[in-house]
mmCIF file of C-alpha atoms in Angstrom:
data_model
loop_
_atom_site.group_PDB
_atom_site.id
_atom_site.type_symbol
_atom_site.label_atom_id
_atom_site.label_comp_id
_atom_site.label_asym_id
_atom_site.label_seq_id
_atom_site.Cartn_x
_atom_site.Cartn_y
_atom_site.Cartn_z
ATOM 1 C CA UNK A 1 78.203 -17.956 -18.740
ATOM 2 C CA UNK A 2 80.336 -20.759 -17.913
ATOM 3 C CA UNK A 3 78.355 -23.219 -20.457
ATOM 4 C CA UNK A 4 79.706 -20.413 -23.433
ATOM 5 C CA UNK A 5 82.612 -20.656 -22.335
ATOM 6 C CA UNK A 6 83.291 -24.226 -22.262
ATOM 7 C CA UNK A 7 81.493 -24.164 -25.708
ATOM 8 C CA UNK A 8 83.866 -22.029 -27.085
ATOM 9 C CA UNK A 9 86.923 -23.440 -25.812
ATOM 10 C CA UNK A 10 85.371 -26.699 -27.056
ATOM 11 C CA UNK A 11 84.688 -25.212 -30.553
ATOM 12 C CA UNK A 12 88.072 -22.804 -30.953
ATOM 13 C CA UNK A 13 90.517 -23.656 -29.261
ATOM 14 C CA UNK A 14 90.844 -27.527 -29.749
ATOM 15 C CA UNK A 15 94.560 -27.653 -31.197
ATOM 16 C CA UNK A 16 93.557 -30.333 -33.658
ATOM 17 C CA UNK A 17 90.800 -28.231 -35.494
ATOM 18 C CA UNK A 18 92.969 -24.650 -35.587
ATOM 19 C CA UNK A 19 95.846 -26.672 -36.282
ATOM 20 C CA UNK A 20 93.913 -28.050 -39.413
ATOM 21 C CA UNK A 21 92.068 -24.549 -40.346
ATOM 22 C CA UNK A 22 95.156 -22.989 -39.950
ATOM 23 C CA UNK A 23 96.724 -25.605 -42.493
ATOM 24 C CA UNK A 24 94.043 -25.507 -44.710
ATOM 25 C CA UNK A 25 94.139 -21.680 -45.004
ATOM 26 C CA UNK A 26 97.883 -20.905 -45.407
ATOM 27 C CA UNK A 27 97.902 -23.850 -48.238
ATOM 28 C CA UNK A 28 95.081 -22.169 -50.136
ATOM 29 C CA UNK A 29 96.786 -18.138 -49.512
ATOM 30 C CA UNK A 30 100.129 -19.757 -51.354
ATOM 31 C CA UNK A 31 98.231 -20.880 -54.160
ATOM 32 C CA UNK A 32 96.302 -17.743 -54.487
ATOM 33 C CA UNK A 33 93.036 -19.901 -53.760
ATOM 34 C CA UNK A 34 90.138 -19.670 -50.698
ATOM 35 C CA UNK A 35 88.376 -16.699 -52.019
ATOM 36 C CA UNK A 36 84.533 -16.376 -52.550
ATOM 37 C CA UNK A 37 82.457 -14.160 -55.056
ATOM 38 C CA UNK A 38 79.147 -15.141 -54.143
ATOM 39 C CA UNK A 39 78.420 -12.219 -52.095
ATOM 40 C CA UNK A 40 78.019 -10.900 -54.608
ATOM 41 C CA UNK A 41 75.238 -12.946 -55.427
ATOM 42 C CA UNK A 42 71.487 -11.681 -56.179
ATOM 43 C CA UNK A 43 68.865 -13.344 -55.372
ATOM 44 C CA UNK A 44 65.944 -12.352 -57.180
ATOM 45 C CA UNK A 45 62.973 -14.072 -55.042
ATOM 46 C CA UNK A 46 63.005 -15.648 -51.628
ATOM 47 C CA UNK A 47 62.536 -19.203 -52.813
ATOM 48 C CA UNK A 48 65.711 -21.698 -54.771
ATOM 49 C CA UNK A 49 64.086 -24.653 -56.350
ATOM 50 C CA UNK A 50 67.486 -26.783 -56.988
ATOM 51 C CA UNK A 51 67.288 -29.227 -59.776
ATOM 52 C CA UNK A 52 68.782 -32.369 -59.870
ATOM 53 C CA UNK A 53 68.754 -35.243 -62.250
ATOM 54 C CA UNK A 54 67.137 -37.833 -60.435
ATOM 55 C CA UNK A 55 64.365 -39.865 -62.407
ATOM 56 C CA UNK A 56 61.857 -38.746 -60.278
ATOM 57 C CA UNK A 57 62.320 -34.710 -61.559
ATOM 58 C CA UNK A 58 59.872 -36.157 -64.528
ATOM 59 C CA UNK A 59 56.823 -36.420 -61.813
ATOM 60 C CA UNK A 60 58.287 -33.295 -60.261
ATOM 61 C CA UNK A 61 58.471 -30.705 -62.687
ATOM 62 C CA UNK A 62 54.651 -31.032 -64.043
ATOM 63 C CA UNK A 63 53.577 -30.481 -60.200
ATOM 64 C CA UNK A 64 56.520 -27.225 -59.235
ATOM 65 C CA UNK A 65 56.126 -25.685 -62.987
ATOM 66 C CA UNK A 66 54.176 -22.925 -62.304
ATOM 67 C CA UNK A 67 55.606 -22.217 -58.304
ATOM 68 C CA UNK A 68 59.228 -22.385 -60.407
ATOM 69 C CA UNK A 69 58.760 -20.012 -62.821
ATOM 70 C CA UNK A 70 58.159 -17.392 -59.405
ATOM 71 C CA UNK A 71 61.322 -18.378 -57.663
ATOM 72 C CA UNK A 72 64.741 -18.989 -58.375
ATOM 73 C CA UNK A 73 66.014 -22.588 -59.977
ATOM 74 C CA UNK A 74 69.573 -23.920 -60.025
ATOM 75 C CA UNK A 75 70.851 -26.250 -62.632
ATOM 76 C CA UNK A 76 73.200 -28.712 -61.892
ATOM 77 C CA UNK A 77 75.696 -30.783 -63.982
ATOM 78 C CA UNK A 78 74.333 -31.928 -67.413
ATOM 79 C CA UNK A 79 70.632 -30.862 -66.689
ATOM 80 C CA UNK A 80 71.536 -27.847 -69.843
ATOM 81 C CA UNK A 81 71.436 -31.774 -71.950
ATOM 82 C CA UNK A 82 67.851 -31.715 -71.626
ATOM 83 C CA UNK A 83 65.390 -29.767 -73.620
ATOM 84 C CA UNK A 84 63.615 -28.552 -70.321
ATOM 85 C CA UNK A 85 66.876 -26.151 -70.132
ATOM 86 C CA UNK A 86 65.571 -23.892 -72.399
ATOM 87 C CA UNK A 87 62.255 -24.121 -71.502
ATOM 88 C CA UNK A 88 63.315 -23.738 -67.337
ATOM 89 C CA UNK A 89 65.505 -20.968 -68.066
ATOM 90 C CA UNK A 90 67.378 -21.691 -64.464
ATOM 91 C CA UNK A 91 68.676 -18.282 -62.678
ATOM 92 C CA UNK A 92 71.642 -20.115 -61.768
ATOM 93 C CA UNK A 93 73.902 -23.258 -62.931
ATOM 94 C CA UNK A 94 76.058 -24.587 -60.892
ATOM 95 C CA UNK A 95 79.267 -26.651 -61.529
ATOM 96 C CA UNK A 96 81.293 -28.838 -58.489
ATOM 97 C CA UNK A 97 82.842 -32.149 -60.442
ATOM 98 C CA UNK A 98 86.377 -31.834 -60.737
ATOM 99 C CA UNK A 99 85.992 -32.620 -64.288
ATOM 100 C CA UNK A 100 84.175 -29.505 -65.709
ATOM 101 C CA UNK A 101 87.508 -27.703 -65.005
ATOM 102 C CA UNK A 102 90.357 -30.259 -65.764
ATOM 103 C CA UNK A 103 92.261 -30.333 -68.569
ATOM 104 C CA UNK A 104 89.891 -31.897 -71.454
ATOM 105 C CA UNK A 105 92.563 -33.306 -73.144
ATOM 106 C CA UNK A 106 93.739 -35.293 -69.825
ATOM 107 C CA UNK A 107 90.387 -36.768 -69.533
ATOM 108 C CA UNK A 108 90.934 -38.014 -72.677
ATOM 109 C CA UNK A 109 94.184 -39.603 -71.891
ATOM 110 C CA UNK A 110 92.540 -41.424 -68.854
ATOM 111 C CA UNK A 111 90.217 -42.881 -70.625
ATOM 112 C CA UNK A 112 87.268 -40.432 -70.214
ATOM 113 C CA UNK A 113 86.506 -39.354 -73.956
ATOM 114 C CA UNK A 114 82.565 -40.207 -73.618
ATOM 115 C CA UNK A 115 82.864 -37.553 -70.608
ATOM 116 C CA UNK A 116 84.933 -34.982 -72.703
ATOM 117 C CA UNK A 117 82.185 -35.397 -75.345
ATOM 118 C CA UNK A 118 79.430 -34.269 -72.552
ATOM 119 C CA UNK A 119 81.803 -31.306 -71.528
ATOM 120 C CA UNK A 120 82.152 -29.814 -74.925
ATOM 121 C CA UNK A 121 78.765 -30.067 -75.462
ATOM 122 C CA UNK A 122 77.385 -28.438 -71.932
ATOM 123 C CA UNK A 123 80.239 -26.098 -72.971
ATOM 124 C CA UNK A 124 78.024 -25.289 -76.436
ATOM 125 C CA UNK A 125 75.051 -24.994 -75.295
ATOM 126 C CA UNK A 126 76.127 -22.182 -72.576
ATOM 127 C CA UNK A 127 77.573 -20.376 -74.787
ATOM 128 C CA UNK A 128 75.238 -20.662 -77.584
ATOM 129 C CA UNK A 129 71.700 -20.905 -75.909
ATOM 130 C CA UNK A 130 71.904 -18.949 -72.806
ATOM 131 C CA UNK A 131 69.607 -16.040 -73.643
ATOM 132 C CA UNK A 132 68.522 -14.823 -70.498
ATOM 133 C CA UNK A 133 70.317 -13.471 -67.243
ATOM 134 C CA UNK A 134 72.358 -16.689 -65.529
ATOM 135 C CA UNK A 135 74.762 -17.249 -62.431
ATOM 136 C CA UNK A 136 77.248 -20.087 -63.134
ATOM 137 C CA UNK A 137 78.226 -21.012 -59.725
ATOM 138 C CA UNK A 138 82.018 -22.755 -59.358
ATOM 139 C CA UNK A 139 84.275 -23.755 -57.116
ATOM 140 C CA UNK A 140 87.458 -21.106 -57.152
ATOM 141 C CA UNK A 141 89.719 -23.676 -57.876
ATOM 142 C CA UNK A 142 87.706 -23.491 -61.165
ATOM 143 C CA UNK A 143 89.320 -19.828 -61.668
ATOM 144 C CA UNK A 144 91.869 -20.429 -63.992
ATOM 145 C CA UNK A 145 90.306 -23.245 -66.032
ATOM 146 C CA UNK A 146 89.416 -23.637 -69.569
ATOM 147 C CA UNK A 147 85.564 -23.773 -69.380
ATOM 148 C CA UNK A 148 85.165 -20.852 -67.228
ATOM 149 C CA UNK A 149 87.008 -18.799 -69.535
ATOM 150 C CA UNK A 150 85.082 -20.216 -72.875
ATOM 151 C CA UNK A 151 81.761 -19.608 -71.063
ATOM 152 C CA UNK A 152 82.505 -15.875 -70.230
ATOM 153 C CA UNK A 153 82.523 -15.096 -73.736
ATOM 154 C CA UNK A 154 78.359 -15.386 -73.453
ATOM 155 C CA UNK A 155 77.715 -11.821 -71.555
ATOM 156 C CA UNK A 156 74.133 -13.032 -70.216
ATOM 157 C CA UNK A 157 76.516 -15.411 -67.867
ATOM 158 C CA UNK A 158 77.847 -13.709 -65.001
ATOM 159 C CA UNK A 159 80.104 -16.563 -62.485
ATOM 160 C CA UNK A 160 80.960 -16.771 -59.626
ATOM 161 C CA UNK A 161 82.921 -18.655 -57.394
ATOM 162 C CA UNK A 162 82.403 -20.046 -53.902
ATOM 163 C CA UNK A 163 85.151 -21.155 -51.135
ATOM 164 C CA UNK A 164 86.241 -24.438 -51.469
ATOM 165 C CA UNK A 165 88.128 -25.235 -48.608
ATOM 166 C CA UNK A 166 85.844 -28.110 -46.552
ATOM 167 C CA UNK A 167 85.900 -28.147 -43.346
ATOM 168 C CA UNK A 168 86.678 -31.047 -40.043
ATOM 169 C CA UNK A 169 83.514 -33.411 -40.243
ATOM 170 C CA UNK A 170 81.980 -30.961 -37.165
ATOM 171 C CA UNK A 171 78.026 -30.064 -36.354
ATOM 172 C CA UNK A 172 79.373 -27.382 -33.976
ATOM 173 C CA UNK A 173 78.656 -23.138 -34.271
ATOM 174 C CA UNK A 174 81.817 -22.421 -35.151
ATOM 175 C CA UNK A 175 81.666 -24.488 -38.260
ATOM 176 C CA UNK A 176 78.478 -23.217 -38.871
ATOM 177 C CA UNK A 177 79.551 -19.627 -38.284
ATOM 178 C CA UNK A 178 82.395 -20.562 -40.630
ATOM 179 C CA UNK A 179 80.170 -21.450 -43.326
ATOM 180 C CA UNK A 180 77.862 -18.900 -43.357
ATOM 181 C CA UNK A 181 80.385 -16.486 -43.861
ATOM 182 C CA UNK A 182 81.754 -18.819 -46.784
ATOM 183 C CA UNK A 183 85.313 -19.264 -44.942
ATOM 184 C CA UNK A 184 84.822 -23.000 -45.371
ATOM 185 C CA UNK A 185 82.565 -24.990 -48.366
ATOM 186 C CA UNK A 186 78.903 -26.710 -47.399
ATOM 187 C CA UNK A 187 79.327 -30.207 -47.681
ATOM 188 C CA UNK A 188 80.431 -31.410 -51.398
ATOM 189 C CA UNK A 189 80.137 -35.019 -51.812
ATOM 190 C CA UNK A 190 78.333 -34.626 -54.418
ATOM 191 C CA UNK A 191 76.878 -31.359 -56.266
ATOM 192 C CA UNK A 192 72.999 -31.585 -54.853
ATOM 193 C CA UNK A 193 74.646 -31.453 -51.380
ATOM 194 C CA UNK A 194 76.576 -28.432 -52.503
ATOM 195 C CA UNK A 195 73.620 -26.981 -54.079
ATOM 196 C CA UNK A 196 71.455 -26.783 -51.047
ATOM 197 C CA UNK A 197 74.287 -25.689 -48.760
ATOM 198 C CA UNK A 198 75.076 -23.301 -50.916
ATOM 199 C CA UNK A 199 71.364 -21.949 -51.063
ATOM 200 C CA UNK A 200 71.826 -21.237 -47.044
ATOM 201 C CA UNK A 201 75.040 -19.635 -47.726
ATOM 202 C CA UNK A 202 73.235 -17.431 -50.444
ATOM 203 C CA UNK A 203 70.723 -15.992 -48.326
ATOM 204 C CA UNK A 204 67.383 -17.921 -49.538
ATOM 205 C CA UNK A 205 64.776 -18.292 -46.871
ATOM 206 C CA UNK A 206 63.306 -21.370 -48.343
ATOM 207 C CA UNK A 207 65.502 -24.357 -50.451
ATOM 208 C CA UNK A 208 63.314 -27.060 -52.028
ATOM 209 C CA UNK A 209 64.828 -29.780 -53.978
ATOM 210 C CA UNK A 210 63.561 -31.602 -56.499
ATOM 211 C CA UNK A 211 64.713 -35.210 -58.580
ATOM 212 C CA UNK A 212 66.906 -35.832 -55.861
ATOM 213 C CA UNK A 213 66.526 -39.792 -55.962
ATOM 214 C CA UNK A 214 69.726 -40.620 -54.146
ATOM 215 C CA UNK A 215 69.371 -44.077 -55.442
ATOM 216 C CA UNK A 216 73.770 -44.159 -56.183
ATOM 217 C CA UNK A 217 73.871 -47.462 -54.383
ATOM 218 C CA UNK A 218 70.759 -49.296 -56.303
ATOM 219 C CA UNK A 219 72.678 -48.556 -59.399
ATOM 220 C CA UNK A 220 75.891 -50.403 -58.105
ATOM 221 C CA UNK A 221 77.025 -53.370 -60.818
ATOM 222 C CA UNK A 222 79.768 -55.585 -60.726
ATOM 223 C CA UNK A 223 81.165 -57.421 -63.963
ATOM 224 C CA UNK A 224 81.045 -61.579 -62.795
ATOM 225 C CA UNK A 225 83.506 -62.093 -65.701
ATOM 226 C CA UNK A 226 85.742 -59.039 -65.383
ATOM 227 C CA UNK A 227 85.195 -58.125 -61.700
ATOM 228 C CA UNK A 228 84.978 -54.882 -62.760
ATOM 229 C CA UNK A 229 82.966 -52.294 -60.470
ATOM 230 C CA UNK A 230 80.775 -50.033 -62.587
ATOM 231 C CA UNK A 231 77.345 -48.411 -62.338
ATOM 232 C CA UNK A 232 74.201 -47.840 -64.819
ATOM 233 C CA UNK A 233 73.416 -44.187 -63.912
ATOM 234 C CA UNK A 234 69.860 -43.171 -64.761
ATOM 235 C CA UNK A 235 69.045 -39.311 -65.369
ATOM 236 C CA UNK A 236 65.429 -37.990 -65.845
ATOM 237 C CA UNK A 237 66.261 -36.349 -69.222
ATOM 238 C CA UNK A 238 67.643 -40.514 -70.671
ATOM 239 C CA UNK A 239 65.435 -43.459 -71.230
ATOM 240 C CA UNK A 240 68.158 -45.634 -71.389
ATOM 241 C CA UNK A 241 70.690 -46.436 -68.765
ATOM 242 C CA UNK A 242 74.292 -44.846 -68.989
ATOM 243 C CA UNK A 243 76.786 -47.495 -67.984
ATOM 244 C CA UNK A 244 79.816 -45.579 -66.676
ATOM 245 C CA UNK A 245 82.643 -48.379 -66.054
ATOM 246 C CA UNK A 246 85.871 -47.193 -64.191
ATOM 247 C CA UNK A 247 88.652 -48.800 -65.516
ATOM 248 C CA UNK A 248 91.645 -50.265 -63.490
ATOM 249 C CA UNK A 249 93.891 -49.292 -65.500
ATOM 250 C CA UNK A 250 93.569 -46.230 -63.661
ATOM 251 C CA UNK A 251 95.711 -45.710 -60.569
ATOM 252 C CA UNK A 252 92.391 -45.433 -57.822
ATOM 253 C CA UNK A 253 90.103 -47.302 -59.972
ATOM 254 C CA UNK A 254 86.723 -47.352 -58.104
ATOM 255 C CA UNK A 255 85.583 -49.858 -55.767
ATOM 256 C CA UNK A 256 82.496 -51.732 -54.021
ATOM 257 C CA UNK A 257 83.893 -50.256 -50.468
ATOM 258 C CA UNK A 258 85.012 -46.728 -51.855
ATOM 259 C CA UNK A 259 81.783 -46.234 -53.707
ATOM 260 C CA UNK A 260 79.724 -47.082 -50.260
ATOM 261 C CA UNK A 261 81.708 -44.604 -48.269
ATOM 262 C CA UNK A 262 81.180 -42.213 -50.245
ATOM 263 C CA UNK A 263 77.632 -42.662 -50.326
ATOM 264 C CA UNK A 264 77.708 -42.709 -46.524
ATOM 265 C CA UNK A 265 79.638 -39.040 -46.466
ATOM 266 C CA UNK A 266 76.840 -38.367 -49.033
ATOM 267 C CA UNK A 267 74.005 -38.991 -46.757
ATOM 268 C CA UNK A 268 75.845 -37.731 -43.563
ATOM 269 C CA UNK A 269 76.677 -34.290 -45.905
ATOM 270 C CA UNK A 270 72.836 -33.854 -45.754
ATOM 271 C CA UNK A 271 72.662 -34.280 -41.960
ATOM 272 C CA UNK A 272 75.209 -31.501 -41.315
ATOM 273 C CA UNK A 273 73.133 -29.440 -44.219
ATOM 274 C CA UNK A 274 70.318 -29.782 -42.142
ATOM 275 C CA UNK A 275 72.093 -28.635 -39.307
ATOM 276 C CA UNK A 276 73.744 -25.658 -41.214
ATOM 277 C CA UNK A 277 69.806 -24.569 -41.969
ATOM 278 C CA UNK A 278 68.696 -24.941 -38.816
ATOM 279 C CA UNK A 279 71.806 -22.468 -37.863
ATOM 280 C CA UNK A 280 70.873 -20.159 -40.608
ATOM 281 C CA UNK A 281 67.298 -20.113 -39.889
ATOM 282 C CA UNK A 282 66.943 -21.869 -43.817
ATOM 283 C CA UNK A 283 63.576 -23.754 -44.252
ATOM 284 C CA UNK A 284 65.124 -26.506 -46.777
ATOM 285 C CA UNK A 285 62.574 -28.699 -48.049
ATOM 286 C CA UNK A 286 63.131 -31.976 -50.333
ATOM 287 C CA UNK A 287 60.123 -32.321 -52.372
ATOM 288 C CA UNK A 288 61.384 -35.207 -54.564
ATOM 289 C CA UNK A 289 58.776 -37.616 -55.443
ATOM 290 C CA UNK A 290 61.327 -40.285 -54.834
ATOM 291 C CA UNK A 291 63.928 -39.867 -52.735
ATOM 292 C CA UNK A 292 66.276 -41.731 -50.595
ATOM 293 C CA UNK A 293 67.447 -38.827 -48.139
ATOM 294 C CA UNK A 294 65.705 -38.877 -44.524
ATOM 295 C CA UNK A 295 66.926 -36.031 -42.594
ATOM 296 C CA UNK A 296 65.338 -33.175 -44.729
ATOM 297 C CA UNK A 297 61.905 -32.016 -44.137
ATOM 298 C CA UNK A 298 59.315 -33.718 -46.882
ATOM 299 C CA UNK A 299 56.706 -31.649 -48.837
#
């Protein structure tokens, strides 16, 4: 009795971490933000195959096709660019990058107008393609933003939108608790760590991942004449390289040191995943044939 106790107080009543939830909380009720439709949610088998982009998805698919095609899959970013879209037909899609719901023409301003182009086009092929029942899965401070709203207008699309707020970097109950019942976001450092957090969240006994390479920091390139930062990104649906260069004209251009912490909160967001499952009772599962992440189970 007394070790629940101290757990609780340790968990609860810490001023820093109410202080913060408290903060976080009254911030997002004056904006009219921190609510969550995926309850709503329906999961129509008891296995989520998420998809990332990773090279290795090209050794995956051939070996997952036919266990796929008798569970649920989740898109993620540009995967709708490649022609296994169609032939996947994901259940759900879902959408994290602050980008897919800022102002298009501001992206263009910055600089971005190869990344606008991508947009429009994942845009056009939701709209126009999607021919079978689909979840797009956002973040609510997507709510009010102009792809949301274009993509509606295709009625086999039905979205939703998950909790945003993140939480204190804890791997205690209460955060868990707090996530479970979508109060606080899974770790999003990047959208495959939002994906399978957001598969516990959802209810799925079982989340497998698949192309999840992980490889961001073997892709790392810096310019010896410009000293520009920039990375050759490599996607599974592209034979050749994309070379995404971050220009510092803008005012946080990327850097060496910011790109390698955020791979570390990238690899430490899978930890606490792991964590989260364990919580939830979630089997998660990375069957990548490549992969760089070491605390989720292996197929």
């Amino acid at each position: 009795m007394m070790d629940a106790l101290k757990n609780f107080a340790r968990c609860w009543l810490l001023p820093p971490g109410i202080v913060y939830f408290l903060a976080i909380w009254v911030a997002g009720a004056i904006r009219g933000r921190h609510f969550s439709t995926v309850k709503k949610y329906s999961r129509g088998h008891d296995k989520l195959f998420v998809l990332a982009t990773g090279p290795s998805f090209k050794e995956d698919y051939p070996k997952y096709k036919n266990e796929m095609s008798k569970s649920d899959t989740m898109a993620l970013n540009f995967f709708a660019h490649s022609p296994l879209f169609a032939e996947i037909k994901p259940t759900s899609y879902l959408l994290v990058d602050p980008a897919f719901y800022a102002d298009l023409d501001v992206l263009e301003r910055e600089g971005k107008g190869d990344l606008r182009q991508r947009i429009e086009k994942l845009i056009e092929i939701l709209v126009g393609s999607v021919d079978w029942p689909m979840s797009l899965i956002m973040p609510d401070l997507a709510k009010d933003a102009v792809l949301p709203r274009q993509i509606s207008s295709n009625k086999n699309i039905t979205i939703y939108y998950y909790n945003s707020r993140l939480g204190m970097r804890w791997t205690s109950r209460c955060e868990m608790w707090l996530m479970k019942h979508q109060m606080i976001a899974p770790p999003a450092q990047t959208v495959a760590n939002m994906a399978v957090g957001l598969g516990v969240v959802l209810g799925y006994p079982e989340v497998w991942l698949l192309g999840a390479d992980t490889s961001m920091h073997v892709m790392m390139r810096v310019d010896q004449k410009t000293n520009e930062f920039y990375l050759e990104n490599e996607h599974f649906y592209g034979d050749n390289r994309e070379s995404t260069r971050k220009s510092r004209a803008l005012r946080n251009p990327t850097t060496v040191a910011s790109w390698l912490s955020a791979i570390s909160e990238m690899f430490y967001g899978y930890e606490r995943i792991r964590a989260f499952a364990d919580y939830c009772g979630v089997r998660v599962v990375n069957a990548s044939s490549f992969s760089w992440i070491d605390s989720l189970e292996r197929a």
